[in-house]
Amino acid sequence: MDVIRIRGGKQLHGKIRMSGAKNAALPILCATLLSDGESILRNVPALRDIETTGELLRVLGRNVMVDPPLVRVAGGPEANPEAPYELVKQMRASVLVLGPLVARYGRAKVSLPGGCQIGSRPVDQHLKGLEALGATIRLSNGYIHAECTRLKGAEVVFDMPTVTGTENIMMAAALAKGRTTLVNCAREPEVEELGRVLNKMGARVDGAGTDVIHIEGRDELDPFDHAIISDRIETGTYMVAAAAAGGDVLLENAPLEDLEAVVAKLRAAGVEVGREGDCVRVRRDPDKPLRALDVVTAPHPGFPTDMQAQFMVLMCLARGTSRIVETIFENRFMHVPELRRMGAEIDTDGHTAHVHGGRPISGAKVMATDLRASASLVIAGLLATEGETEVLRVYHLDRGYEYMERKLATLGADTARIKGQPG
């Protein structure tokens, strides 16, 4: 297994370009199942999850060419609407093929995704939505079996906002007969991006990015050519990295408008954040102490749970005690024991963590437990004033960050990937 090695204590200076959004690319890749023509995705990041989705689409009968930043998907000689456990277990977003498959082929067999390191992510809202559109659902031997003659438009009220649930039902409704209304939808920018693509394909989607979405389905949908939006979580991560290490960093092609809650907290902590065209500049004088803050994660447009671990590292520098409350996932403090190994003083009580800032961070060998936790450990390594940090299990990092060690090195960090280390 690869290891990321970091020698800390260096400020960051320079500019890097933000990659395409993984969480937008994945559902849009699944949307290619709605049409047989060749669809082209541009600005696609080179990530493990993209490769996994490409492999899944091939199993489902598609011809797929993955050559980031370009991906091409076209109909193959024979469709196979069955998504096996061996692929779905690698990436929970694989369940996003369920809606397109049943809408397009009248049946689908998709493995239940199973557990998740950061907490349960049930698919009950996906199934509820498909049943409302007329699908018959049964669960057997760890698989979801869905069948229909033709989905029909209906009103679906989600019990709670769910990003993948909203996306799955949006795609199914795009081929349903008549009008579908989705209520209590997830409002994330990635949902809005999927709506743009479905409109390009010929469906009529209104309200994507709000809590109520209307979809007018079509009998057939067209292929599309679309450039993926920039990744807001990658952007937020590098903003926090720049703030933590200190210095002056310019992030190109950065979606600042999708990061208002993160920007507000950075500024409140004492970090300078400013827009320059389609770029974001982040500055912090490392000699000036940061202010401790309270952070509560929430669905978009609130503070994203995917930025919680990274911001916790930043608060290790702040004077006083910060309180971080995780409201989305029940097990998303798994990075805390690893940060403690590096000298951080953090107490947890259920969904709340108290970060007692101002303690020196030292290099250590640490273990990544999930995607965002791995990014937080890399940032902590940048802060280490002595010793060397080795982050193990970086396959988690590779699921969501394109060449992170290279981008940080471009900014002056002492970071490198060591191939084939035990971990």
mmCIF file with all atom_site columns, N, CA and C in Angstrom, residues 224-251:
data_model
loop_
_atom_site.group_PDB
_atom_site.id
_atom_site.type_symbol
_atom_site.label_atom_id
_atom_site.label_alt_id
_atom_site.label_comp_id
_atom_site.label_asym_id
_atom_site.label_entity_id
_atom_site.label_seq_id
_atom_site.pdbx_PDB_ins_code
_atom_site.Cartn_x
_atom_site.Cartn_y
_atom_site.Cartn_z
_atom_site.occupancy
_atom_site.B_iso_or_equiv
_atom_site.pdbx_formal_charge
_atom_site.auth_seq_id
_atom_site.auth_comp_id
_atom_site.auth_asym_id
_atom_site.auth_atom_id
_atom_site.pdbx_PDB_model_num
ATOM 1  N N  . PHE A 1 224 ? -25.289 13.408 -24.008 1.00 0.00 ? 224 PHE A N  1
ATOM 2  C CA . PHE A 1 224 ? -24.931 14.777 -23.648 1.00 0.00 ? 224 PHE A CA 1
ATOM 3  C C  . PHE A 1 224 ? -23.423 14.964 -23.682 1.00 0.00 ? 224 PHE A C  1
ATOM 4  N N  . ASP A 1 225 ? -23.032 16.210 -23.683 1.00 0.00 ? 225 ASP A N  1
ATOM 5  C CA . ASP A 1 225 ? -21.629 16.622 -23.584 1.00 0.00 ? 225 ASP A CA 1
ATOM 6  C C  . ASP A 1 225 ? -21.590 17.677 -22.484 1.00 0.00 ? 225 ASP A C  1
ATOM 7  N N  . HIS A 1 226 ? -20.863 17.414 -21.404 1.00 0.00 ? 226 HIS A N  1
ATOM 8  C CA . HIS A 1 226 ? -20.959 18.306 -20.239 1.00 0.00 ? 226 HIS A CA 1
ATOM 9  C C  . HIS A 1 226 ? -19.643 18.360 -19.482 1.00 0.00 ? 226 HIS A C  1
ATOM 10 N N  . ALA A 1 227 ? -19.245 19.566 -19.082 1.00 0.00 ? 227 ALA A N  1
ATOM 11 C CA . ALA A 1 227 ? -18.062 19.773 -18.241 1.00 0.00 ? 227 ALA A CA 1
ATOM 12 C C  . ALA A 1 227 ? -18.499 19.848 -16.779 1.00 0.00 ? 227 ALA A C  1
ATOM 13 N N  . ILE A 1 228 ? -17.900 19.019 -15.944 1.00 0.00 ? 228 ILE A N  1
ATOM 14 C CA . ILE A 1 228 ? -18.268 18.913 -14.528 1.00 0.00 ? 228 ILE A CA 1
ATOM 15 C C  . ILE A 1 228 ? -17.808 20.160 -13.764 1.00 0.00 ? 228 ILE A C  1
ATOM 16 N N  . ILE A 1 229 ? -18.637 20.615 -12.829 1.00 0.00 ? 229 ILE A N  1
ATOM 17 C CA . ILE A 1 229 ? -18.280 21.747 -11.975 1.00 0.00 ? 229 ILE A CA 1
ATOM 18 C C  . ILE A 1 229 ? -17.071 21.408 -11.107 1.00 0.00 ? 229 ILE A C  1
ATOM 19 N N  . SER A 1 230 ? -16.453 22.441 -10.568 1.00 0.00 ? 230 SER A N  1
ATOM 20 C CA . SER A 1 230 ? -15.296 22.240 -9.674  1.00 0.00 ? 230 SER A CA 1
ATOM 21 C C  . SER A 1 230 ? -15.751 21.667 -8.337  1.00 0.00 ? 230 SER A C  1
ATOM 22 N N  . ASP A 1 231 ? -14.828 21.003 -7.679  1.00 0.00 ? 231 ASP A N  1
ATOM 23 C CA . ASP A 1 231 ? -15.122 20.296 -6.434  1.00 0.00 ? 231 ASP A CA 1
ATOM 24 C C  . ASP A 1 231 ? -15.064 21.253 -5.245  1.00 0.00 ? 231 ASP A C  1
ATOM 25 N N  . ARG A 1 232 ? -16.198 21.488 -4.634  1.00 0.00 ? 232 ARG A N  1
ATOM 26 C CA . ARG A 1 232 ? -16.255 22.435 -3.513  1.00 0.00 ? 232 ARG A CA 1
ATOM 27 C C  . ARG A 1 232 ? -15.562 21.879 -2.268  1.00 0.00 ? 232 ARG A C  1
ATOM 28 N N  . ILE A 1 233 ? -15.596 20.560 -2.067  1.00 0.00 ? 233 ILE A N  1
ATOM 29 C CA . ILE A 1 233 ? -14.954 20.000 -0.880  1.00 0.00 ? 233 ILE A CA 1
ATOM 30 C C  . ILE A 1 233 ? -13.438 19.983 -1.048  1.00 0.00 ? 233 ILE A C  1
ATOM 31 N N  . GLU A 1 234 ? -12.968 19.681 -2.250  1.00 0.00 ? 234 GLU A N  1
ATOM 32 C CA . GLU A 1 234 ? -11.531 19.810 -2.488  1.00 0.00 ? 234 GLU A CA 1
ATOM 33 C C  . GLU A 1 234 ? -11.098 21.252 -2.257  1.00 0.00 ? 234 GLU A C  1
ATOM 34 N N  . THR A 1 235 ? -11.876 22.196 -2.775  1.00 0.00 ? 235 THR A N  1
ATOM 35 C CA . THR A 1 235 ? -11.551 23.615 -2.586  1.00 0.00 ? 235 THR A CA 1
ATOM 36 C C  . THR A 1 235 ? -11.504 23.967 -1.114  1.00 0.00 ? 235 THR A C  1
ATOM 37 N N  . GLY A 1 236 ? -12.530 23.565 -0.369  1.00 0.00 ? 236 GLY A N  1
ATOM 38 C CA . GLY A 1 236 ? -12.560 23.845 1.067   1.00 0.00 ? 236 GLY A CA 1
ATOM 39 C C  . GLY A 1 236 ? -11.391 23.230 1.795   1.00 0.00 ? 236 GLY A C  1
ATOM 40 N N  . THR A 1 237 ? -11.001 22.027 1.383   1.00 0.00 ? 237 THR A N  1
ATOM 41 C CA . THR A 1 237 ? -9.871  21.345 2.023   1.00 0.00 ? 237 THR A CA 1
ATOM 42 C C  . THR A 1 237 ? -8.576  22.131 1.832   1.00 0.00 ? 237 THR A C  1
ATOM 43 N N  . TYR A 1 238 ? -8.327  22.611 0.613   1.00 0.00 ? 238 TYR A N  1
ATOM 44 C CA . TYR A 1 238 ? -7.103  23.378 0.373   1.00 0.00 ? 238 TYR A CA 1
ATOM 45 C C  . TYR A 1 238 ? -7.181  24.757 1.021   1.00 0.00 ? 238 TYR A C  1
ATOM 46 N N  . MET A 1 239 ? -8.368  25.315 1.153   1.00 0.00 ? 239 MET A N  1
ATOM 47 C CA . MET A 1 239 ? -8.503  26.565 1.899   1.00 0.00 ? 239 MET A CA 1
ATOM 48 C C  . MET A 1 239 ? -8.074  26.365 3.349   1.00 0.00 ? 239 MET A C  1
ATOM 49 N N  . VAL A 1 240 ? -8.537  25.271 3.947   1.00 0.00 ? 240 VAL A N  1
ATOM 50 C CA . VAL A 1 240 ? -8.157  24.974 5.332   1.00 0.00 ? 240 VAL A CA 1
ATOM 51 C C  . VAL A 1 240 ? -6.668  24.657 5.429   1.00 0.00 ? 240 VAL A C  1
ATOM 52 N N  . ALA A 1 241 ? -6.130  23.934 4.458   1.00 0.00 ? 241 ALA A N  1
ATOM 53 C CA . ALA A 1 241 ? -4.700  23.621 4.473   1.00 0.00 ? 241 ALA A CA 1
ATOM 54 C C  . ALA A 1 241 ? -3.864  24.892 4.426   1.00 0.00 ? 241 ALA A C  1
ATOM 55 N N  . ALA A 1 242 ? -4.273  25.827 3.553   1.00 0.00 ? 242 ALA A N  1
ATOM 56 C CA . ALA A 1 242 ? -3.544  27.092 3.456   1.00 0.00 ? 242 ALA A CA 1
ATOM 57 C C  . ALA A 1 242 ? -3.646  27.882 4.750   1.00 0.00 ? 242 ALA A C  1
ATOM 58 N N  . ALA A 1 243 ? -4.842  27.874 5.343   1.00 0.00 ? 243 ALA A N  1
ATOM 59 C CA . ALA A 1 243 ? -5.032  28.594 6.606   1.00 0.00 ? 243 ALA A CA 1
ATOM 60 C C  . ALA A 1 243 ? -4.213  27.962 7.718   1.00 0.00 ? 243 ALA A C  1
ATOM 61 N N  . ALA A 1 244 ? -4.157  26.637 7.742   1.00 0.00 ? 244 ALA A N  1
ATOM 62 C CA . ALA A 1 244 ? -3.445  25.942 8.818   1.00 0.00 ? 244 ALA A CA 1
ATOM 63 C C  . ALA A 1 244 ? -1.935  26.131 8.708   1.00 0.00 ? 244 ALA A C  1
ATOM 64 N N  . ALA A 1 245 ? -1.392  25.974 7.506   1.00 0.00 ? 245 ALA A N  1
ATOM 65 C CA . ALA A 1 245 ? 0.055   26.084 7.328   1.00 0.00 ? 245 ALA A CA 1
ATOM 66 C C  . ALA A 1 245 ? 0.526   27.526 7.310   1.00 0.00 ? 245 ALA A C  1
ATOM 67 N N  . GLY A 1 246 ? -0.395  28.442 6.973   1.00 0.00 ? 246 GLY A N  1
ATOM 68 C CA . GLY A 1 246 ? -0.017  29.834 6.827   1.00 0.00 ? 246 GLY A CA 1
ATOM 69 C C  . GLY A 1 246 ? 0.547   30.093 5.440   1.00 0.00 ? 246 GLY A C  1
ATOM 70 N N  . GLY A 1 247 ? 0.569   31.372 5.055   1.00 0.00 ? 247 GLY A N  1
ATOM 71 C CA . GLY A 1 247 ? 1.097   31.742 3.753   1.00 0.00 ? 247 GLY A CA 1
ATOM 72 C C  . GLY A 1 247 ? 0.063   32.431 2.896   1.00 0.00 ? 247 GLY A C  1
ATOM 73 N N  . ASP A 1 248 ? 0.197   32.263 1.575   1.00 0.00 ? 248 ASP A N  1
ATOM 74 C CA . ASP A 1 248 ? -0.639  32.980 0.615   1.00 0.00 ? 248 ASP A CA 1
ATOM 75 C C  . ASP A 1 248 ? -0.867  32.049 -0.572  1.00 0.00 ? 248 ASP A C  1
ATOM 76 N N  . VAL A 1 249 ? -2.089  31.573 -0.731  1.00 0.00 ? 249 VAL A N  1
ATOM 77 C CA . VAL A 1 249 ? -2.398  30.563 -1.744  1.00 0.00 ? 249 VAL A CA 1
ATOM 78 C C  . VAL A 1 249 ? -3.545  31.037 -2.618  1.00 0.00 ? 249 VAL A C  1
ATOM 79 N N  . LEU A 1 250 ? -3.419  30.828 -3.935  1.00 0.00 ? 250 LEU A N  1
ATOM 80 C CA . LEU A 1 250 ? -4.466  31.149 -4.891  1.00 0.00 ? 250 LEU A CA 1
ATOM 81 C C  . LEU A 1 250 ? -5.016  29.838 -5.452  1.00 0.00 ? 250 LEU A C  1
ATOM 82 N N  . LEU A 1 251 ? -6.315  29.635 -5.303  1.00 0.00 ? 251 LEU A N  1
ATOM 83 C CA . LEU A 1 251 ? -6.990  28.438 -5.791  1.00 0.00 ? 251 LEU A CA 1
ATOM 84 C C  . LEU A 1 251 ? -7.770  28.802 -7.043  1.00 0.00 ? 251 LEU A C  1
#
